[in-house]
Coordinates of C-alpha atoms and ligand atoms in Angstrom, one line a residue:
X1 CA 0.0 0.0 0.0
X2 CA 1.2 3.5 -0.8
X3 CA 2.5 5.3 2.3
X4 CA 1.2 8.7 1.0
X5 CA -0.9 10.4 -1.7
X6 CA 0.3 13.4 -3.7
X7 CA -1.8 16.3 -2.4
X8 CA -2.1 19.4 -4.6
X9 CA -3.1 22.7 -2.9
X10 CA -5.2 25.5 -4.2
X11 CA -5.7 23.5 -7.3
X12 CA -7.7 24.8 -10.2
X13 CA -10.9 22.8 -11.0
X14 CA -11.3 24.7 -14.4
X15 CA -10.4 21.4 -16.4
X16 CA -12.3 19.1 -14.0
X17 CA -15.9 20.5 -14.5
X18 CA -17.8 20.7 -17.8
X19 CA -19.3 24.1 -17.0
X20 CA -15.7 25.2 -17.2
X21 CA -16.0 27.1 -14.0
X22 CA -12.8 28.6 -12.7
X23 CA -12.9 27.5 -9.1
X24 CA -10.2 25.9 -6.9
X25 CA -9.9 23.1 -4.5
X26 CA -8.1 23.8 -1.2
X27 CA -6.7 20.3 -1.6
X28 CA -6.9 17.9 -4.5
X29 CA -5.7 14.2 -4.9
X30 CA -6.0 11.6 -7.6
X31 CA -7.0 8.1 -6.7
X32 CA -5.6 5.8 -9.3
X33 CA -6.1 2.2 -7.9
X34 CA -7.4 0.1 -5.1
X35 CA -4.4 0.8 -2.9
X36 CA -4.7 4.5 -3.1
X37 CA -8.5 4.4 -2.5
X38 CA -8.1 2.2 0.5
X39 CA -5.2 4.5 1.8
X40 CA -7.6 7.5 1.4
X41 CA -10.4 5.7 3.2
X42 CA -8.2 5.0 6.2
X43 CA -6.6 8.3 6.3
X44 CA -7.2 11.6 8.2
X45 CA -8.5 13.2 5.1
X46 CA -11.9 11.8 5.9
X47 CA -12.2 14.3 8.7
X48 CA -12.3 17.1 6.1
X49 CA -15.1 18.1 3.8
X50 CA -14.8 15.7 0.8
X51 CA -16.0 15.9 -2.8
X52 CA -15.8 12.7 -4.8
X53 CA -15.0 13.9 -8.4
X54 CA -15.5 11.9 -11.6
X55 CA -15.7 13.7 -14.9
X56 CA -17.4 16.9 -13.4
X57 CA -20.2 16.7 -15.9
X58 CA -23.0 16.9 -13.5
X59 CA -21.7 19.5 -11.1
X60 CA -22.3 23.2 -10.6
X61 CA -19.6 24.6 -8.3
X62 CA -20.7 27.8 -6.6
X63 CA -17.5 28.6 -4.6
X64 CA -14.0 27.4 -4.2
X65 CA -14.1 24.1 -2.5
X66 CA -12.8 24.5 1.0
X67 CA -12.0 20.8 1.7
X68 CA -10.5 17.9 -0.3
X69 CA -11.4 17.0 -3.8
X70 CA -10.8 13.2 -4.5
X71 CA -10.7 12.7 -8.2
X72 CA -11.2 9.1 -9.3
X73 CA -9.1 7.9 -12.3
X74 CA -8.8 4.2 -11.5
X75 CA -9.1 2.3 -14.8
X76 CA -9.9 -1.3 -15.8
X77 CA -12.7 -3.2 -17.6
X78 CA -12.8 -7.0 -17.0
X79 CA -15.2 -9.7 -18.3
X80 CA -15.9 -11.8 -15.3
X81 CA -18.5 -14.3 -16.4
X82 CA -19.8 -15.3 -19.8
X83 CA -22.7 -17.5 -20.7
X84 CA -24.6 -18.2 -23.8
X85 CA -27.2 -15.6 -22.6
X86 CA -25.1 -12.9 -20.9
X87 CA -22.0 -11.4 -19.6
X88 CA -20.8 -9.7 -16.4
X89 CA -18.4 -6.7 -17.0
X90 CA -16.7 -5.2 -13.9
X91 CA -15.3 -1.7 -14.3
X92 CA -13.1 0.5 -12.1
X93 CA -15.0 3.6 -11.1
X94 CA -12.6 6.0 -13.0
X95 CA -13.3 4.4 -16.4
X96 CA -14.8 6.9 -18.9
X97 CA -18.5 5.8 -19.3
X98 CA -18.4 6.1 -23.1
X99 CA -15.2 3.9 -23.2
X100 CA -17.3 1.3 -21.5
X101 CA -19.9 1.6 -24.0
X102 CA -17.5 1.3 -26.9
X103 CA -15.9 -1.8 -25.3
X104 CA -19.3 -3.3 -25.1
X105 CA -20.3 -2.3 -28.8
X106 CA -17.0 -3.8 -30.0
X107 CA -17.6 -7.0 -28.2
X108 CA -21.3 -7.1 -29.1
X109 CA -22.5 -7.1 -25.5
X110 CA -25.9 -5.6 -25.9
X111 CA -27.6 -3.2 -23.4
X112 CA -25.9 0.2 -23.1
X113 CA -25.6 1.3 -26.8
X114 CA -28.4 3.8 -26.3
X115 CA -26.2 5.5 -23.7
X116 CA -23.3 6.3 -25.9
X117 CA -21.6 9.5 -25.5
X118 CA -23.0 10.4 -22.1
X119 CA -19.9 12.3 -20.5
X120 CA -18.4 11.3 -17.2
X121 CA -17.2 8.1 -15.4
X122 CA -18.9 4.9 -14.8
X123 CA -18.5 5.4 -11.0
X124 CA -20.9 8.4 -11.2
X125 CA -23.3 6.7 -13.6
X126 CA -25.4 5.0 -10.8
X127 CA -25.5 8.3 -8.7
X128 CA -28.3 9.7 -10.9
X129 CA -29.1 6.4 -12.7
X130 CA -28.0 7.8 -16.0
X131 CA -30.5 7.5 -18.8
X132 CA -31.2 8.3 -22.4
X133 CA -33.2 7.1 -25.4
X134 CA -35.3 4.6 -23.4
X135 CA -32.5 2.9 -21.4
X136 CA -31.2 3.6 -17.9
X137 CA -28.2 2.1 -16.1
X138 CA -30.8 0.5 -13.8
X139 CA -31.6 -1.9 -16.6
X140 CA -28.0 -3.4 -16.6
X141 CA -26.6 -2.6 -13.2
X142 CA -25.7 -5.7 -11.1
X143 CA -24.0 -4.1 -8.1
X144 CA -21.6 -1.3 -7.0
X145 CA -18.6 -1.8 -4.6
X146 CA -17.2 1.1 -2.6
X147 CA -16.7 2.5 0.9
X148 CA -18.9 4.2 3.5
X149 CA -17.1 7.4 4.2
X150 CA -18.4 7.4 7.8
X151 CA -17.9 3.9 9.0
X152 CA -15.0 3.5 6.5
X153 CA -16.3 0.0 5.7
X154 CA -16.2 -1.6 2.3
X155 CA -19.6 -2.4 1.1
X156 CA -21.3 -4.0 -1.9
X157 CA -24.7 -2.6 -2.9
X158 CA -26.9 -4.7 -5.2
X159 CA -28.9 -2.9 -7.8
X160 CA -32.1 -3.2 -5.5
X161 CA -30.1 -1.6 -2.6
X162 CA -29.0 1.3 -4.8
X163 CA -32.8 2.4 -5.0
X164 CA -32.3 3.6 -8.6
X165 CA -35.2 5.8 -9.9
X166 CA -35.5 8.5 -12.6
X167 CA -32.3 10.7 -12.1
X168 CA -32.0 9.4 -8.5
X169 CA -30.5 6.8 -6.2
X170 CA -29.6 6.1 -2.6
X171 CA -26.5 8.0 -3.3
X172 CA -28.5 11.2 -3.7
X173 CA -30.7 10.5 -0.7
X174 CA -29.7 8.4 2.4
X175 CA -26.1 8.0 1.3
X176 CA -25.6 11.5 -0.1
X177 CA -22.1 12.5 0.0
X178 CA -21.1 9.6 2.2
X179 CA -20.3 6.8 -0.3
X180 CA -17.4 6.5 -2.6
X181 CA -18.1 4.1 -5.5
X182 CA -14.9 2.2 -6.6
X183 CA -16.3 -0.5 -8.9
X184 CA -19.4 -1.2 -10.9
X185 CA -20.7 -4.5 -12.2
X186 CA -23.0 -4.6 -15.3
X187 CA -24.9 -7.5 -16.9
X188 CA -25.1 -7.2 -20.7
X189 CA -26.8 -9.4 -23.1
X190 CA -25.0 -11.6 -25.6
X191 CA -28.3 -12.2 -27.4
X192 CA -28.9 -9.5 -30.0
X193 CA -31.7 -7.2 -28.7
X194 CA -32.4 -3.6 -28.9
X195 CA -34.4 -0.9 -27.1
X196 CA -36.0 1.1 -30.0
X197 CA -39.2 2.5 -28.4
X198 CA -37.9 6.0 -28.3
X199 CA -39.5 8.0 -31.1
X200 CA -36.3 8.9 -32.9
X201 CA -35.1 5.4 -32.8
X202 CA -38.4 3.9 -33.8
X203 CA -38.5 6.2 -36.8
X204 CA -35.1 5.3 -37.9
X205 CA -35.1 1.5 -37.2
X206 CA -38.7 0.5 -36.5
X207 CA -39.4 -0.9 -40.0
X208 CA -36.2 -3.1 -40.0
X209 CA -36.0 -6.7 -38.5
X210 CA -33.4 -7.2 -35.8
X211 CA -31.3 -9.0 -38.4
X212 CA -30.9 -5.9 -40.4
X213 CA -29.7 -3.7 -37.4
X214 CA -26.3 -3.9 -35.8
X215 CA -25.2 -2.6 -32.4
X216 CA -22.9 -0.2 -34.2
X217 CA -25.8 1.1 -36.2
X218 CA -27.7 2.0 -33.0
X219 CA -24.7 3.5 -31.2
X220 CA -23.6 5.6 -34.2
X221 CA -27.2 6.9 -34.7
X222 CA -27.3 7.9 -31.0
X223 CA -24.1 9.7 -31.3
X224 CA -25.4 11.5 -34.4
X225 CA -28.6 12.7 -32.6
X226 CA -26.7 13.7 -29.4
X227 CA -24.0 15.7 -31.4
X228 CA -26.6 17.5 -33.4
X229 CA -28.8 18.4 -30.3
X230 CA -26.4 19.0 -27.4
X231 CA -23.6 21.6 -27.1
X232 CA -19.9 20.5 -27.0
X233 CA -18.9 21.5 -23.4
X234 CA -15.4 22.1 -24.5
X235 CA -16.7 25.1 -26.4
X236 CA -19.9 26.0 -24.5
X237 CA -19.7 24.9 -20.9
X238 CA -22.8 23.0 -19.7
X239 CA -23.8 19.8 -17.5
X240 CA -26.5 18.4 -19.9
X241 CA -30.1 18.9 -18.7
X242 CA -30.1 21.4 -15.8
X243 CA -33.5 20.3 -14.4
X244 CA -35.3 17.1 -14.2
X245 CA -38.5 16.5 -16.4
X246 CA -41.2 17.1 -13.9
X247 CA -43.9 14.3 -13.3
X248 CA -47.5 15.1 -12.9
X249 CA -50.7 13.0 -12.4
X250 CA -53.3 12.4 -15.2
X251 CA -55.5 14.9 -13.6
X252 CA -52.9 17.6 -13.3
X253 CA -52.1 17.0 -17.0
X254 CA -55.7 17.3 -18.0
X255 CA -55.8 20.6 -16.0
X256 CA -52.7 22.0 -17.8
X257 CA -54.0 21.0 -21.2
X258 CA -57.0 23.2 -20.8
X259 CA -54.8 26.2 -21.0
X260 CA -51.8 24.9 -22.9
X261 CA -53.1 22.5 -25.5
X262 CA -49.7 21.7 -27.0
X263 CA -47.8 20.9 -23.8
X264 CA -45.4 18.1 -24.4
X265 CA -45.8 15.0 -22.2
X266 CA -44.8 11.4 -22.0
X267 CA -46.6 8.6 -20.3
X268 CA -44.6 6.7 -17.6
X269 CA -45.1 3.0 -16.7
X270 CA -46.3 4.3 -13.2
X271 CA -49.4 5.9 -14.8
X272 CA -48.1 9.4 -14.4
X273 CA -46.8 11.8 -17.1
X274 CA -43.4 13.4 -17.5
X275 CA -43.6 16.9 -18.9
X276 CA -40.8 18.0 -21.3
X277 CA -39.0 20.7 -19.1
X278 CA -37.4 21.9 -22.3
X279 CA -40.8 22.8 -23.7
X280 CA -41.9 24.6 -20.5
X281 CA -38.7 26.7 -20.5
X282 CA -38.9 27.5 -24.2
X283 CA -42.6 28.7 -23.6
X284 CA -41.2 31.1 -20.9
X285 CA -39.1 32.6 -23.5
X286 CA -35.6 31.3 -22.1
X287 CA -34.4 29.4 -25.1
X288 CA -31.3 31.3 -26.4
X289 CA -32.1 34.2 -24.0
X290 CA -28.8 35.4 -22.8
X291 CA -28.1 37.2 -19.5
X292 CA -24.5 38.1 -19.0
X293 CA -22.5 35.0 -20.0
X294 CA -25.3 32.5 -19.3
X295 CA -28.2 31.3 -21.6
X296 CA -30.4 28.3 -22.3
X297 CA -28.9 26.5 -25.4
X298 CA -30.4 27.8 -28.5
X299 CA -31.3 24.2 -29.7
X300 CA -32.3 22.6 -26.4
X301 CA -33.7 25.0 -23.6
X302 CA -33.2 22.3 -20.9
X303 CA -29.4 22.9 -21.2
X304 CA -28.0 25.9 -19.5
X305 CA -24.8 27.1 -21.0
X306 CA -21.7 29.1 -20.0
X307 CA -20.6 31.3 -22.9
X308 CA -17.3 31.8 -21.1
X309 CA -16.4 33.6 -17.9
X310 CA -19.8 33.1 -16.0
X311 CA -19.5 32.1 -12.3
X312 CA -21.4 29.2 -10.7
X313 CA -23.5 31.8 -8.9
X314 CA -24.6 33.5 -12.1
X315 CA -25.7 30.3 -13.5
X316 CA -27.6 29.4 -10.4
X317 CA -29.3 32.9 -10.5
X318 CA -30.3 32.2 -14.1
X319 CA -31.6 28.8 -13.2
X320 CA -33.7 30.4 -10.4
X321 CA -35.2 32.8 -12.9
X322 CA -36.3 29.9 -15.1
X323 CA -37.8 28.2 -11.9
X324 CA -39.7 31.4 -11.1
X325 CA -41.0 31.8 -14.7
X326 CA -42.2 28.2 -15.1
X327 CA -43.8 28.2 -11.6
X328 CA -45.6 31.4 -12.5
X329 CA -46.8 30.3 -15.9
X330 CA -47.5 26.6 -15.3
X331 CA -47.7 26.2 -11.5
X332 CA -44.8 23.6 -11.9
X333 CA -41.7 23.2 -9.7
X334 CA -38.6 22.4 -11.7
X335 CA -36.1 20.5 -9.6
X336 CA -32.3 20.7 -10.5
X337 CA -30.8 17.5 -12.0
X338 CA -27.3 18.9 -11.6
X339 CA -25.5 18.6 -8.2
X340 CA -25.0 22.1 -6.8
X341 CA -22.0 22.2 -4.5
Ligands
FAD1 P1 -19.4 14.2 -11.6 O1 -20.0 15.4 -12.2 O2 -17.9 14.1 -11.3 O3 -20.1 13.9 -10.3 C1 -21.5 13.9 -10.2 C2 -21.9 13.5 -8.8 O4 -21.6 12.1 -8.5 C3 -21.3 14.3 -7.6 O5 -22.2 14.4 -6.6 C4 -20.0 13.4 -7.3 O6 -19.7 13.9 -6.0 C5 -20.7 12.1 -7.4 N1 -19.6 11.1 -7.8 C6 -18.9 11.1 -8.9 N2 -18.0 9.9 -8.9 C7 -18.4 9.3 -7.8 C8 -17.9 8.1 -7.3 N3 -17.0 7.2 -7.9 N4 -18.4 7.6 -6.0 C9 -19.3 8.4 -5.4 N5 -19.8 9.6 -5.8 C10 -19.4 10.0 -7.0 N6 -26.9 12.4 -17.8 C11 -27.8 11.4 -18.1 O7 -28.4 10.8 -17.4 N7 -28.3 11.4 -19.4 C12 -27.7 12.1 -20.5 O8 -28.1 11.9 -21.6 C13 -26.8 13.0 -20.2 N8 -26.3 13.9 -21.2 C14 -25.3 14.8 -20.8 C15 -24.8 15.5 -21.9 C16 -23.8 16.5 -21.6 C17 -23.3 17.4 -22.7 C18 -23.3 16.8 -20.3 C19 -22.3 17.7 -20.0 C20 -23.9 15.9 -19.3 C21 -24.9 14.9 -19.5 N9 -25.3 14.2 -18.5 C22 -26.4 13.1 -18.8 C23 -25.0 14.4 -17.1 C24 -23.7 13.6 -16.7 O9 -22.9 13.2 -17.8 C25 -24.0 12.3 -15.9 O10 -24.6 12.7 -14.7 C26 -22.6 11.6 -15.5 O11 -23.0 10.3 -15.0 C27 -21.8 12.4 -14.6 O12 -20.5 11.6 -14.4 P2 -19.3 12.4 -13.9 O13 -18.2 11.4 -13.7 O14 -19.0 13.5 -14.8 O15 -19.8 12.9 -12.5
EPU2 N1 -38.4 20.4 -26.2 C1 -38.9 21.7 -26.6 N2 -37.9 22.7 -26.5 C2 -36.6 22.5 -26.2 C3 -36.2 21.1 -25.8 C4 -37.2 20.2 -25.8 O1 -40.0 21.9 -26.9 O2 -35.8 23.5 -26.2 C5 -39.4 19.4 -26.2 C6 -39.6 18.7 -27.6 O3 -40.9 18.4 -27.8 C7 -38.8 17.5 -27.5 C8 -39.0 17.1 -26.0 O4 -39.1 18.3 -25.3 O5 -39.3 16.5 -28.3 C9 -38.0 16.2 -25.4 O6 -36.7 16.6 -25.7 P1 -35.4 15.7 -25.8 O7 -35.7 14.5 -26.6 O8 -34.2 16.6 -26.2 O9 -35.2 15.1 -24.3 P2 -35.3 15.8 -22.9 O10 -36.5 15.3 -22.3 O11 -35.1 17.3 -22.9 C10 -34.1 13.9 -21.7 C11 -33.0 13.8 -20.7 C12 -31.6 13.8 -21.5 C13 -31.5 12.7 -22.6 C14 -32.8 12.8 -23.4 C15 -32.8 11.7 -24.4 C16 -33.8 14.6 -18.6 C17 -33.7 15.6 -17.6 N3 -33.0 14.7 -19.7 O12 -34.0 15.1 -22.2 O13 -30.6 13.6 -20.5 O14 -30.3 12.7 -23.1 O15 -33.9 12.9 -22.7 O16 -33.3 10.5 -23.7 O17 -34.4 13.5 -18.4 C18 -29.2 14.8 -18.9 O18 -29.9 14.2 -18.0 O19 -28.2 15.5 -18.7 C19 -29.6 14.5 -20.3 C20 -29.1 15.3 -21.4

């Protein structure tokens, strides 16, 4: 085991968050393997304020971080068990999520191709149960391994214990800020099967038989849609959708439709409806509306962008204007998806 970790002080987080915010960490360390993670867990560092950092693609940093930022960059993808039906893949938490997707696509392990190009690490993927185009990590997650930052014990949580829900998990509720995920296990299918119910996918592939579609076709098409619709954070800082899509009852939806006939909604399996927050925000006039260095992206109002030089506080203030306007016009509360630190 390492006897010490390299600590950087007053370290810029500019390249570690996709809003491109120029904040600093009082202390910063890299955790590159199991030994370094275990050393960190047993160390005095745990008495300080801690921020576990992956790719920084779902964070809004309001201030300099006056504690220790632990950046996970442990790498490794292993195939543990293979049967005719499926395969278990174990990944170190610091693996880039999209590299895991590419590994699975190359090996024809079906299940996460719809989640191509989501930024960030696999260790963070269960935190908000990442999802896109009709698939969530919940559909393939077996378990996570990690450490409770209070008891310092190693724990394995099964998918059920992770309490994954729409953009939520136990790591955003009961275990918020007190669990470090070090490894993630996924179960992928070796049998060819796709999730093509999402409208754009259905329009593209719906008329073909499964034999006429490849896993590469699906992941490439997802990448194409995403690249057309979402801003490149290296150019326009952002953290993807800023808010969750709000859920309403059938009765609430009927009431809203009386005044707003063309409101965009999607039925959920729970019998409720999700409203497209992007539509609500656009209707309030925020799409492309710039205040200082902040705006909603001109092609996707749910994505707040930093045109350069904005502070976390300015972005938060802008988001609060949106919340106020949507509440005023529709009576709907928008909840941030992004982790505000
Ligand atoms: P970070 O931003 O580093 O951290 C996010 C949270 O997880 C923080 O609270 C952090 O403390 C915690 N955390 C990180 N790693 C660990 C760990 N190993 N153990 C414990 N806690 C940890 N999300 C979607 O769901 N679907 C999308 O389609 C999508 N599209 C996006 C598009 C763009 C352009 C961008 C910028 C973001 C998008 N996101 C999307 C959001 C984001 O990519 C995901 O939430 C991603 O999982 C965040 O990973 P990260 O490593 O960057 O996490
Ligand atoms: N819409 C508008 N105006 C806009 C944006 C959207 O009217 O400016 C309406 C359109 O009718 C559109 C509908 O909203 O058809 C849905 O938009 P989109 O398909 O872009 O999806 P979304 O609901 O805005 C969600 C996720 C994304 C995920 C996509 C694809 C949330 C909060 N966001 O966005 O996830 O990639 O679906 O599945 O659930 C993220 O979480 O960061 C993220 C990007």
